[in-house]
Structures are given as structure tokens and as C-alpha cells.
Amino acid sequence: GQSSFGMLAQGIPGVCVVQYISANKGRGLFAARPITKGETIYTERPYISVQHVRNRTEAWTCGNCFRFLGTLHDQLAKTCQIFQMPLPPTPLPPSPSYTCPPSGLQPCFTSCGEMYCSEACRAEAWTSYHQLLCVGQIDTQAHPLFRFKEHAIDNNELFLLGAQVIARLACRYIASNGSENVIAMRDSLFSSFVHRPLWEVLGPECGYTARELQEMVRMSLSLLMGSFSLMVHMLPNKDPMPLAPLLDLDFYSNLLGMLELNDNAIGFDCPLEKYYKAIDTMGESERHIAQQILEPLVAKWKEHDEEQDGEVWVDATGEEDDDHEDGEDEDDDIGDVPDKPKPSFPNFEGFGSFPTTAMMNHSCVPNCIVNFLEDNFTAHVTALRDVMPGEELTHSYVEEHEPLEDRTEDLRVYGFTCDCQKCTTERAQPAP
């Protein structure tokens, strides 16, 4: 099938359709049949996705689908290693209500450090994009690809997502032996989505001026071009010129802006978190053993997490720890509720672009929620209420429980002011 982001955004036959709404709102996603509250309307894999850089040091997951790696014991051992704590000699007792589905452990072909849950995921990542972004065969930190990734980590993770798009298109061209039209592939990305240069999308709140962002994008592209120039031996006829349209500043800056406007948070619990949440279903003896093993790690993760962002800790019972100041969650995970308990173990955090889901417009009273129920990168779009055929499907781009002023400010990056019923009603209310 089509693998272009723009071409994929066509809806799902018999389930939902993309329709034009207005000049201001553009297009949206509409129900093609009756939908019942609680129903999974559709599932969708991301066109591109990455794990947050900080989360890579905390959550040990597949480099392709983000599924947690190995067995429950493997995850325990890895968590102990991360926090430099000894692995307890006693194994975790089995839980009557949670069984961790084990995954494989497949290293990248070049031993770059990336791990995969299966041979299928390793092969998919390699052929789709990783072969052009792998640092396993690089023996110097002066290599432009190493410097590109270092620059992205230091400045903006969005550059990693942009590089993955370009690598995917380049790999399609390589796999076609030069028969694919690179310009057509490039232009199809923008066929369905609003796009502006990154420096026009990000406002002053990002901490950089437009001029500084322009220079940052130029440097990122320069390093990416340098790394691609060293891979000319992989190209059909060893000719790099057909890939030049993918390494153009105008394309790169608009690609980054499009991704910023159309990305979606990806997050789900790790196996240790699920096991720990089910600890009360164990017998008294097993529960005591599990608590002895896990609670020192819970305390260590709590300490580490609060050092990172200073947020209030809300435990699994929903009780706040009054020894710490309150703060805001930095991730706008779709469907969060006020006072959501903070995890006891590092869960997966990333972001990606989902073509069909990206067609859904925002509402502060959404009729859909996006969750990741398979514990990998597959998005599940679920109905929050009954939806009639022809009704627009919406989800919230921000925390809908926040005050009107905060929601309005958070939506500024998307370039619109919300006119949903909730916002309209709240704006009409007299100031206190």
C-alpha cells in the first residue's frame, strides 16, 4: 500500500471519511457509520515515531514498535541496572492477575545498541529507515550522522522525526532501484496537512527567536546532508542527485513544522508498573516478597523523577506527597484526567505522526480518545460517547480540564482559537 504520510490520510472505508469543512478549519474526520460509546473506532500504526531521548535511558523498549523487551525478570534486571542497584536474589512471585507477555531480544545488525522485540521488527526498521540512520558502523564522533543526532538531542527531538521521514523516503527510492519519483513522494507529504516553516510554528515560548530557530534548522540539515553524502554507495548508480529534493531547506523546515503541528503523544505502562498495580491480588506471603523487591526501586524512581522535573508525586492511591511542590505534567497525553497518579516505574514516552488520526480536529469536549492499549506504538481511537453517521470525530489536543486561558494558550501553537461549545460558553461568562 501507499507509505506516504499525505496519501495515507484518506480515512478508513466504512468507518470514517475525510471531508472538507471550511477555509478556517480545513478538513476533518467524520463517522461513516453509527459508533457506540466505548467502541474502538479504528487502530492505526504511526507513519513515523520516536522515543523521547530522556525516556530511552529509563524505558527499555523495541526500537521499532516500542514494546517493552524481554521477560518481567529482564525488565527488573534492566531497571536495577539503570538505578545502579543490585538485582535481588529472590525472583518476583507470579501474579494471579497479570502475566507479562515475553518478547524477543534482537540486536541491530550492526550492534549499534538498538534492540528489537522480534526479527520482524528488526527487519522492518532496517529496510524502512534505520539503515540510513544507524551509527553502528561509525568509528568517530566527528561523523556528521553522530553530530546530527547529538545536535538533535541538545536542541530539538523533532529533528530525529524529520530525519526518519527523509530516511523513509530515501529507502523507498533505494528499494525501487531509482524508479520512484522523489519529488512526487516529497510533495505528497504536504497534500493533506497544514505546513509552515518550524520557526513560524514555534512561538517565543519555545525559548528561541525565529532567527535562532532558522540557524538551528540549517545546522541540522547541514549535518544530515553530510551523513547522507557518505552513503552514496547505497544509491542506484551511486548518484546522490535524485535525493537532493529531500535535503532542501524549504522542504526540511516545512516538514518539521508539519510534524510539530501533527504529532501525537505515545505512552503506556511498563510490565513492572502493571505487575505492581496488581500486587494486592496476591496472597499475603507473595505480596510481601514482591514489596520487598520492588519498593526500593519505586522509591529510587520517585527520587529520580522529581529531580528531573520537580513535579508533585501522586501515588497509585491518588494521594499527593505534601513534601513536594505542585507542578504541571510536561506531556500533553491525550485523555489525561486531573491528578492522574504518577507511575511507580518508568513507562514508555514518545511521539509520532498518525496520518488518519492527524485528520481529527480538536475539541475541548471531544467524542474520541487516543490510547495505546496494545503496549506498543499502535493507537486505538475509542468513542467517548455514541456518535451518529456524518458527525465529526474530535479529540483534545490539550488537557481539556484546564482553565480556558491555559487551553487557549496551549492551542496557540496550532494557529487557531477553539470555538467549541465549552470554550464559547466560558468566554461568554462574566469575569469574576
Short mmCIF file of C-alpha atoms in Angstrom, two decimals:
data_model
loop_
_atom_site.label_atom_id
_atom_site.label_comp_id
_atom_site.label_asym_id
_atom_site.label_seq_id
_atom_site.Cartn_x
_atom_site.Cartn_y
_atom_site.Cartn_z
CA GLY A 1 0.00 0.00 0.00
CA GLN A 2 0.91 3.67 -0.06
CA SER A 3 3.51 4.59 2.53
CA SER A 4 3.41 8.37 2.08
CA PHE A 5 2.08 10.25 5.09
CA GLY A 6 -0.11 12.51 2.96
CA MET A 7 -1.53 9.71 0.84
CA LEU A 8 -2.44 7.67 3.91
CA ALA A 9 -4.70 10.38 5.31
CA GLN A 10 -7.78 9.28 3.38
CA GLY A 11 -9.92 7.87 6.18
CA ILE A 12 -10.96 4.24 6.57
CA PRO A 13 -13.66 2.88 4.20
CA GLY A 14 -16.90 2.11 6.02
CA VAL A 15 -15.58 3.56 9.29
CA CYS A 16 -14.61 7.21 8.84
CA VAL A 17 -14.13 9.62 5.95
CA VAL A 18 -12.14 12.82 5.43
CA GLN A 19 -14.31 15.79 4.45
CA TYR A 20 -13.73 19.48 3.78
CA ILE A 21 -15.28 21.74 6.46
CA SER A 22 -14.33 25.35 5.80
CA ALA A 23 -11.45 27.63 4.89
CA ASN A 24 -10.71 28.20 8.58
CA LYS A 25 -10.92 24.58 9.76
CA GLY A 26 -9.78 22.86 6.59
CA ARG A 27 -10.69 19.18 6.58
CA GLY A 28 -11.82 16.83 9.32
CA LEU A 29 -12.62 13.19 10.05
CA PHE A 30 -16.27 12.11 10.10
CA ALA A 31 -18.08 8.94 11.16
CA ALA A 32 -19.29 6.79 8.25
CA ARG A 33 -21.49 4.58 10.45
CA PRO A 34 -23.09 4.58 13.92
CA ILE A 35 -20.49 4.31 16.66
CA THR A 36 -21.21 3.16 20.21
CA LYS A 37 -19.69 4.66 23.36
CA GLY A 38 -16.60 2.66 24.37
CA GLU A 39 -16.14 1.17 20.89
CA THR A 40 -12.70 1.10 19.32
CA ILE A 41 -13.40 3.02 16.11
CA TYR A 42 -10.10 2.07 14.47
CA THR A 43 -6.47 1.29 15.23
CA GLU A 44 -3.51 2.88 13.47
CA ARG A 45 0.24 2.43 13.34
CA PRO A 46 2.31 5.62 13.10
CA TYR A 47 3.93 6.60 9.83
CA ILE A 48 6.92 7.78 11.89
CA SER A 49 7.63 7.67 15.62
CA VAL A 50 10.42 8.14 18.13
CA GLN A 51 11.00 7.55 21.82
CA HIS A 52 11.75 10.66 23.87
CA VAL A 53 15.50 10.96 24.35
CA ARG A 54 15.32 11.06 28.14
CA ASN A 55 12.94 8.12 28.18
CA ARG A 56 15.45 5.99 26.25
CA THR A 57 17.63 5.87 29.38
CA GLU A 58 14.65 4.86 31.52
CA ALA A 59 12.41 2.54 29.48
CA TRP A 60 13.95 -0.47 27.68
CA THR A 61 11.81 -0.96 24.59
CA CYS A 62 11.87 -2.19 21.00
CA GLY A 63 13.48 0.29 18.61
CA ASN A 64 10.66 -0.19 16.14
CA CYS A 65 7.29 -0.82 17.83
CA PHE A 66 8.30 0.33 21.37
CA ARG A 67 7.10 -2.86 23.04
CA PHE A 68 8.94 -3.47 26.32
CA LEU A 69 11.72 -6.00 25.84
CA GLY A 70 12.29 -9.42 27.35
CA THR A 71 10.56 -11.00 30.33
CA LEU A 72 9.42 -9.44 33.60
CA HIS A 73 12.70 -10.62 35.13
CA ASP A 74 14.64 -8.96 32.27
CA GLN A 75 12.80 -5.69 32.92
CA LEU A 76 13.57 -5.94 36.64
CA ALA A 77 17.25 -6.55 35.91
CA LYS A 78 17.39 -3.62 33.48
CA THR A 79 15.68 -1.28 35.95
CA CYS A 80 18.14 -2.30 38.66
CA GLN A 81 20.98 -1.60 36.23
CA ILE A 82 19.58 1.84 35.34
CA PHE A 83 19.40 2.85 39.01
CA GLN A 84 22.70 1.13 39.87
CA MET A 85 21.05 -1.17 42.39
CA PRO A 86 21.81 -4.88 42.92
CA LEU A 87 19.43 -7.40 41.39
CA PRO A 88 17.52 -9.10 44.24
CA PRO A 89 18.40 -12.82 44.54
CA THR A 90 14.73 -13.76 45.05
CA PRO A 91 12.62 -13.82 41.87
CA LEU A 92 9.32 -11.96 41.69
CA PRO A 93 6.46 -14.31 42.64
CA PRO A 94 3.82 -14.92 39.93
CA SER A 95 0.81 -12.63 39.91
CA PRO A 96 -2.69 -14.16 39.68
CA SER A 97 -3.97 -11.18 37.67
CA TYR A 98 -1.02 -10.11 35.48
CA THR A 99 1.26 -12.11 33.21
CA CYS A 100 3.97 -10.27 31.31
CA PRO A 101 3.96 -11.30 27.64
CA PRO A 102 7.63 -12.03 26.90
CA SER A 103 9.29 -10.57 23.84
CA GLY A 104 12.43 -11.47 21.95
CA LEU A 105 15.77 -9.68 22.18
CA GLN A 106 17.18 -8.96 18.72
CA PRO A 107 20.12 -6.54 18.44
CA CYS A 108 20.60 -4.33 15.40
CA PHE A 109 22.57 -5.97 12.58
CA THR A 110 25.47 -3.56 13.27
CA SER A 111 25.34 -3.80 17.08
CA CYS A 112 24.67 -0.06 17.32
CA GLY A 113 22.87 -0.58 20.64
CA GLU A 114 19.33 -0.60 19.26
CA MET A 115 17.31 -3.64 20.32
CA TYR A 116 14.15 -5.12 18.83
CA CYS A 117 11.40 -7.39 20.14
CA SER A 118 11.44 -9.66 17.08
CA GLU A 119 13.21 -10.40 13.83
CA ALA A 120 10.23 -8.86 12.02
CA CYS A 121 10.64 -5.52 13.84
CA ARG A 122 14.40 -5.50 13.27
CA ALA A 123 13.97 -6.16 9.54
CA GLU A 124 11.15 -3.61 9.20
CA ALA A 125 13.15 -0.86 10.90
CA TRP A 126 16.30 -1.61 8.90
CA THR A 127 14.68 -1.67 5.47
CA SER A 128 12.36 1.28 6.18
CA TYR A 129 14.79 3.84 7.62
CA HIS A 130 17.37 2.57 10.14
CA GLN A 131 19.95 1.57 7.53
CA LEU A 132 20.46 5.28 6.78
CA LEU A 133 20.39 6.45 10.42
CA CYS A 134 22.38 3.66 12.13
CA VAL A 135 25.59 4.70 13.90
CA GLY A 136 26.80 1.13 14.48
CA GLN A 137 29.48 1.26 11.81
CA ILE A 138 30.69 4.76 12.71
CA ASP A 139 34.02 4.81 14.48
CA THR A 140 34.37 8.54 15.17
CA GLN A 141 32.21 11.11 16.95
CA ALA A 142 33.20 13.59 14.24
CA HIS A 143 30.99 11.74 11.73
CA PRO A 144 28.14 14.05 10.59
CA LEU A 145 25.46 11.48 11.46
CA PHE A 146 26.74 11.22 15.04
CA ARG A 147 26.91 15.03 15.20
CA PHE A 148 23.39 15.31 13.73
CA LYS A 149 21.94 13.09 16.46
CA GLU A 150 23.92 14.93 19.13
CA HIS A 151 22.63 18.26 17.79
CA ALA A 152 19.03 16.97 17.79
CA ILE A 153 19.31 15.70 21.37
CA ASP A 154 20.74 19.02 22.52
CA ASN A 155 18.26 21.23 20.65
CA ASN A 156 15.02 19.62 19.44
CA GLU A 157 13.97 15.96 19.23
CA LEU A 158 11.77 16.89 16.28
CA PHE A 159 14.90 16.76 14.09
CA LEU A 160 15.06 13.00 14.76
CA LEU A 161 11.49 12.62 13.50
CA GLY A 162 12.25 14.72 10.41
CA ALA A 163 15.33 12.63 9.65
CA GLN A 164 13.24 9.47 9.89
CA VAL A 165 10.80 10.83 7.29
CA ILE A 166 13.62 11.68 4.92
CA ALA A 167 15.28 8.30 5.53
CA ARG A 168 11.99 6.50 4.81
CA LEU A 169 11.58 8.32 1.51
CA ALA A 170 15.21 7.70 0.59
CA CYS A 171 14.86 3.99 1.43
CA ARG A 172 11.77 3.79 -0.79
CA TYR A 173 13.81 5.30 -3.61
CA ILE A 174 16.69 2.85 -3.00
CA ALA A 175 14.31 -0.15 -2.83
CA SER A 176 12.72 0.90 -6.13
CA ASN A 177 16.17 0.93 -7.75
CA GLY A 178 15.61 4.54 -8.73
CA SER A 179 12.17 4.17 -10.30
CA GLU A 180 10.30 6.16 -7.60
CA ASN A 181 9.81 9.89 -8.26
CA VAL A 182 11.40 11.62 -5.28
CA ILE A 183 9.73 14.97 -5.92
CA ALA A 184 6.28 13.33 -6.10
CA MET A 185 6.96 11.44 -2.86
CA ARG A 186 8.10 14.64 -1.18
CA ASP A 187 5.15 16.74 -2.35
CA SER A 188 2.60 14.09 -1.34
CA LEU A 189 3.62 14.59 2.30
CA PHE A 190 2.08 18.06 2.20
CA SER A 191 -1.04 17.13 0.25
CA SER A 192 -3.34 16.80 3.27
CA PHE A 193 -1.84 18.81 6.09
CA VAL A 194 -1.16 22.37 7.13
CA HIS A 195 2.56 23.10 6.99
CA ARG A 196 4.68 26.13 7.76
CA PRO A 197 8.39 26.51 8.48
CA LEU A 198 9.22 25.42 12.01
CA TRP A 199 10.22 28.96 13.03
CA GLU A 200 6.71 30.16 12.13
CA VAL A 201 5.06 27.37 14.13
CA LEU A 202 7.04 27.70 17.36
CA GLY A 203 6.44 30.92 19.26
CA PRO A 204 8.66 32.82 21.73
CA GLU A 205 7.62 30.40 24.49
CA CYS A 206 9.98 27.81 22.98
CA GLY A 207 12.89 29.92 24.21
CA TYR A 208 14.35 30.79 20.80
CA THR A 209 13.88 33.66 18.37
CA ALA A 210 12.83 32.94 14.78
CA ARG A 211 16.37 33.74 13.63
CA GLU A 212 17.86 31.31 16.15
CA LEU A 213 15.42 28.59 15.04
CA GLN A 214 16.33 29.19 11.39
CA GLU A 215 20.01 28.76 12.19
CA MET A 216 19.25 25.63 14.23
CA VAL A 217 17.32 24.09 11.33
CA ARG A 218 20.10 24.99 8.87
CA MET A 219 22.71 23.35 11.06
CA SER A 220 20.58 20.22 11.49
CA LEU A 221 20.07 19.93 7.73
CA SER A 222 23.76 20.52 7.03
CA LEU A 223 24.74 17.64 9.30
CA LEU A 224 22.06 15.40 7.79
CA MET A 225 23.28 16.23 4.28
CA GLY A 226 26.82 15.40 5.33
CA SER A 227 25.81 11.99 6.64
CA PHE A 228 23.80 11.15 3.50
CA SER A 229 26.70 12.20 1.26
CA LEU A 230 28.82 9.42 2.83
CA MET A 231 26.24 6.79 1.84
CA VAL A 232 26.40 7.36 -1.89
CA HIS A 233 27.49 3.74 -2.41
CA MET A 234 23.97 2.63 -1.38
CA LEU A 235 22.20 4.67 -4.05
CA PRO A 236 21.14 3.45 -7.51
CA ASN A 237 24.01 4.17 -9.91
CA LYS A 238 25.79 5.74 -6.92
CA ASP A 239 24.13 9.02 -7.90
CA PRO A 240 23.08 11.28 -4.99
CA MET A 241 21.39 13.94 -7.12
CA PRO A 242 17.88 12.38 -7.16
CA LEU A 243 17.79 12.72 -3.35
CA ALA A 244 18.58 16.45 -3.44
CA PRO A 245 14.87 17.45 -3.18
CA LEU A 246 14.72 15.69 0.21
CA LEU A 247 17.63 17.75 1.55
CA ASP A 248 16.28 21.16 0.60
CA LEU A 249 15.98 23.79 3.35
CA ASP A 250 12.46 24.83 2.35
CA PHE A 251 11.27 21.20 2.42
CA TYR A 252 13.04 20.40 5.68
CA SER A 253 11.75 23.46 7.54
CA ASN A 254 8.16 22.88 6.34
CA LEU A 255 8.43 19.16 7.15
CA LEU A 256 9.46 19.99 10.71
CA GLY A 257 6.60 22.49 11.01
CA MET A 258 4.11 19.92 9.70
CA LEU A 259 5.35 17.32 12.17
CA GLU A 260 5.14 19.79 15.07
CA LEU A 261 1.52 20.52 14.17
CA ASN A 262 0.53 16.89 13.59
CA ASP A 263 2.39 14.78 16.14
CA ASN A 264 0.68 12.78 18.88
CA ALA A 265 2.00 11.67 22.26
CA ILE A 266 2.60 7.91 22.66
CA GLY A 267 2.58 6.47 26.17
CA PHE A 268 1.81 3.24 28.02
CA ASP A 269 2.72 1.37 31.21
CA CYS A 270 5.76 -0.87 31.56
CA PRO A 271 5.38 -4.50 32.74
CA LEU A 272 6.73 -3.70 36.23
CA GLU A 273 4.08 -0.99 36.59
CA LYS A 274 1.30 -3.39 35.62
CA TYR A 275 2.66 -6.04 37.99
CA TYR A 276 2.97 -3.52 40.84
CA LYS A 277 -0.59 -2.25 40.31
CA ALA A 278 -1.83 -5.85 40.68
CA ILE A 279 0.15 -6.56 43.83
CA ASP A 280 -2.93 -6.53 46.08
CA THR A 281 -4.35 -9.54 44.23
CA MET A 282 -1.52 -11.73 45.58
CA GLY A 283 -1.54 -13.82 48.72
CA GLU A 284 0.00 -12.22 51.81
CA SER A 285 3.33 -14.08 51.55
CA GLU A 286 3.80 -13.42 47.82
CA ARG A 287 2.77 -9.79 48.24
CA HIS A 288 5.37 -9.30 50.99
CA ILE A 289 8.13 -10.74 48.80
CA ALA A 290 7.08 -8.57 45.84
CA GLN A 291 7.00 -5.44 48.01
CA GLN A 292 10.46 -6.16 49.42
CA ILE A 293 11.84 -6.44 45.89
CA LEU A 294 10.03 -3.56 44.23
CA GLU A 295 9.54 -0.82 46.82
CA PRO A 296 13.25 0.20 46.96
CA LEU A 297 13.03 0.65 43.17
CA VAL A 298 9.80 2.63 43.48
CA ALA A 299 11.49 4.97 45.97
CA LYS A 300 14.51 5.33 43.69
CA TRP A 301 12.34 6.13 40.64
CA LYS A 302 10.33 8.67 42.65
CA GLU A 303 13.55 10.41 43.72
CA HIS A 304 14.92 10.36 40.17
CA ASP A 305 11.68 11.61 38.59
CA GLU A 306 11.31 14.53 40.99
CA GLU A 307 14.93 15.53 40.44
CA GLN A 308 14.23 15.67 36.71
CA ASP A 309 11.18 17.93 36.73
CA GLY A 310 10.18 18.86 40.27
CA GLU A 311 6.64 17.58 39.83
CA VAL A 312 4.35 16.57 42.67
CA TRP A 313 4.21 12.85 43.28
CA VAL A 314 0.74 11.30 43.24
CA ASP A 315 0.90 7.67 44.25
CA ALA A 316 -1.27 4.83 42.98
CA THR A 317 -3.93 5.67 45.58
CA GLY A 318 -4.24 9.22 44.22
CA GLU A 319 -2.76 10.80 47.37
CA GLU A 320 -0.32 13.67 46.88
CA ASP A 321 3.01 13.73 48.70
CA ASP A 322 2.88 17.08 50.54
CA ASP A 323 6.67 17.24 50.85
CA HIS A 324 6.95 18.42 47.24
CA GLU A 325 5.66 21.43 45.34
CA ASP A 326 2.91 21.03 42.80
CA GLY A 327 3.75 21.25 39.11
CA GLU A 328 2.39 20.62 35.66
CA ASP A 329 2.84 17.46 33.63
CA GLU A 330 5.09 18.32 30.70
CA ASP A 331 3.44 15.77 28.38
CA ASP A 332 0.06 16.58 26.86
CA ASP A 333 -1.03 12.94 26.73
CA ILE A 334 -4.44 12.70 25.11
CA GLY A 335 -7.14 11.75 27.58
CA ASP A 336 -5.31 12.51 30.84
CA VAL A 337 -7.51 13.39 33.80
CA PRO A 338 -6.78 15.72 36.73
CA ASP A 339 -4.49 14.29 39.43
CA LYS A 340 -3.56 11.26 37.35
CA PRO A 341 -1.29 9.14 39.55
CA LYS A 342 2.36 9.34 38.58
CA PRO A 343 3.80 5.94 37.66
CA SER A 344 5.80 3.88 40.12
CA PHE A 345 8.17 2.76 37.33
CA PRO A 346 9.42 4.41 34.13
CA ASN A 347 6.81 3.90 31.44
CA PHE A 348 7.17 4.47 27.72
CA GLU A 349 7.03 8.07 26.45
CA GLY A 350 7.40 9.08 22.83
CA PHE A 351 5.61 10.75 19.97
CA GLY A 352 4.72 10.05 16.38
CA SER A 353 2.60 11.04 13.42
CA PHE A 354 -0.57 9.07 12.65
CA PRO A 355 -2.00 10.01 9.23
CA THR A 356 -5.69 9.28 9.86
CA THR A 357 -5.69 10.46 13.46
CA ALA A 358 -3.93 13.66 12.40
CA MET A 359 -7.04 14.49 10.37
CA MET A 360 -9.12 14.72 13.56
CA ASN A 361 -9.78 18.27 14.65
CA HIS A 362 -9.61 19.48 18.24
CA SER A 363 -12.45 19.94 20.69
CA CYS A 364 -12.36 20.65 24.42
CA VAL A 365 -15.42 18.35 24.63
CA PRO A 366 -14.12 15.54 22.39
CA ASN A 367 -16.06 12.46 21.38
CA CYS A 368 -12.90 10.34 20.96
CA ILE A 369 -9.80 9.48 22.94
CA VAL A 370 -6.47 8.14 21.67
CA ASN A 371 -4.85 5.40 23.79
CA PHE A 372 -2.19 2.73 23.31
CA LEU A 373 -3.87 -0.43 24.54
CA GLU A 374 -1.51 -2.99 22.95
CA ASP A 375 1.54 -1.68 24.85
CA ASN A 376 3.24 -0.69 21.61
CA PHE A 377 3.01 2.15 19.09
CA THR A 378 -0.44 1.17 17.77
CA ALA A 379 -3.01 3.89 18.50
CA HIS A 380 -6.55 2.89 19.49
CA VAL A 381 -9.16 5.56 18.80
CA THR A 382 -12.10 4.95 21.14
CA ALA A 383 -15.50 6.66 21.31
CA LEU A 384 -16.22 8.61 24.50
CA ARG A 385 -19.95 8.68 23.67
CA ASP A 386 -22.32 7.49 20.96
CA VAL A 387 -21.58 9.06 17.57
CA MET A 388 -24.01 9.32 14.68
CA PRO A 389 -23.09 8.82 10.99
CA GLY A 390 -21.91 12.10 9.50
CA GLU A 391 -20.83 13.51 12.88
CA GLU A 392 -17.30 14.85 13.11
CA LEU A 393 -14.80 12.85 15.18
CA THR A 394 -12.73 15.02 17.51
CA HIS A 395 -10.14 14.59 20.22
CA SER A 396 -8.44 17.05 22.52
CA TYR A 397 -5.02 18.40 21.60
CA VAL A 398 -4.60 19.77 25.15
CA GLU A 399 -5.69 19.00 28.71
CA GLU A 400 -9.39 19.77 28.41
CA HIS A 401 -9.88 20.11 32.17
CA GLU A 402 -7.51 23.11 32.32
CA PRO A 403 -8.91 26.67 32.61
CA LEU A 404 -9.95 28.46 29.40
CA GLU A 405 -6.91 30.76 29.43
CA ASP A 406 -4.50 27.83 29.67
CA ARG A 407 -6.24 25.86 26.93
CA THR A 408 -6.24 28.90 24.65
CA GLU A 409 -2.53 29.44 25.23
CA ASP A 410 -1.70 25.76 24.66
CA LEU A 411 -3.60 25.79 21.35
CA ARG A 412 -1.74 28.85 20.08
CA VAL A 413 0.97 26.69 18.50
CA TYR A 414 -1.69 25.11 16.27
CA GLY A 415 -2.67 28.51 14.91
CA PHE A 416 -6.33 28.65 15.95
CA THR A 417 -8.66 29.67 18.75
CA CYS A 418 -11.06 26.93 19.79
CA ASP A 419 -14.76 27.72 19.23
CA CYS A 420 -16.22 24.53 20.73
CA GLN A 421 -19.31 24.75 22.93
CA LYS A 422 -17.24 24.63 26.13
CA CYS A 423 -14.94 27.49 25.10
CA THR A 424 -17.79 29.59 23.70
CA THR A 425 -19.78 29.22 26.92
CA GLU A 426 -16.83 30.01 29.14
CA ARG A 427 -15.89 33.10 27.12
CA ALA A 428 -19.45 34.42 27.47
CA GLN A 429 -19.30 34.19 31.26
CA PRO A 430 -18.59 37.49 33.02
CA ALA A 431 -15.13 37.86 34.54
CA PRO A 432 -15.08 37.21 38.32
#
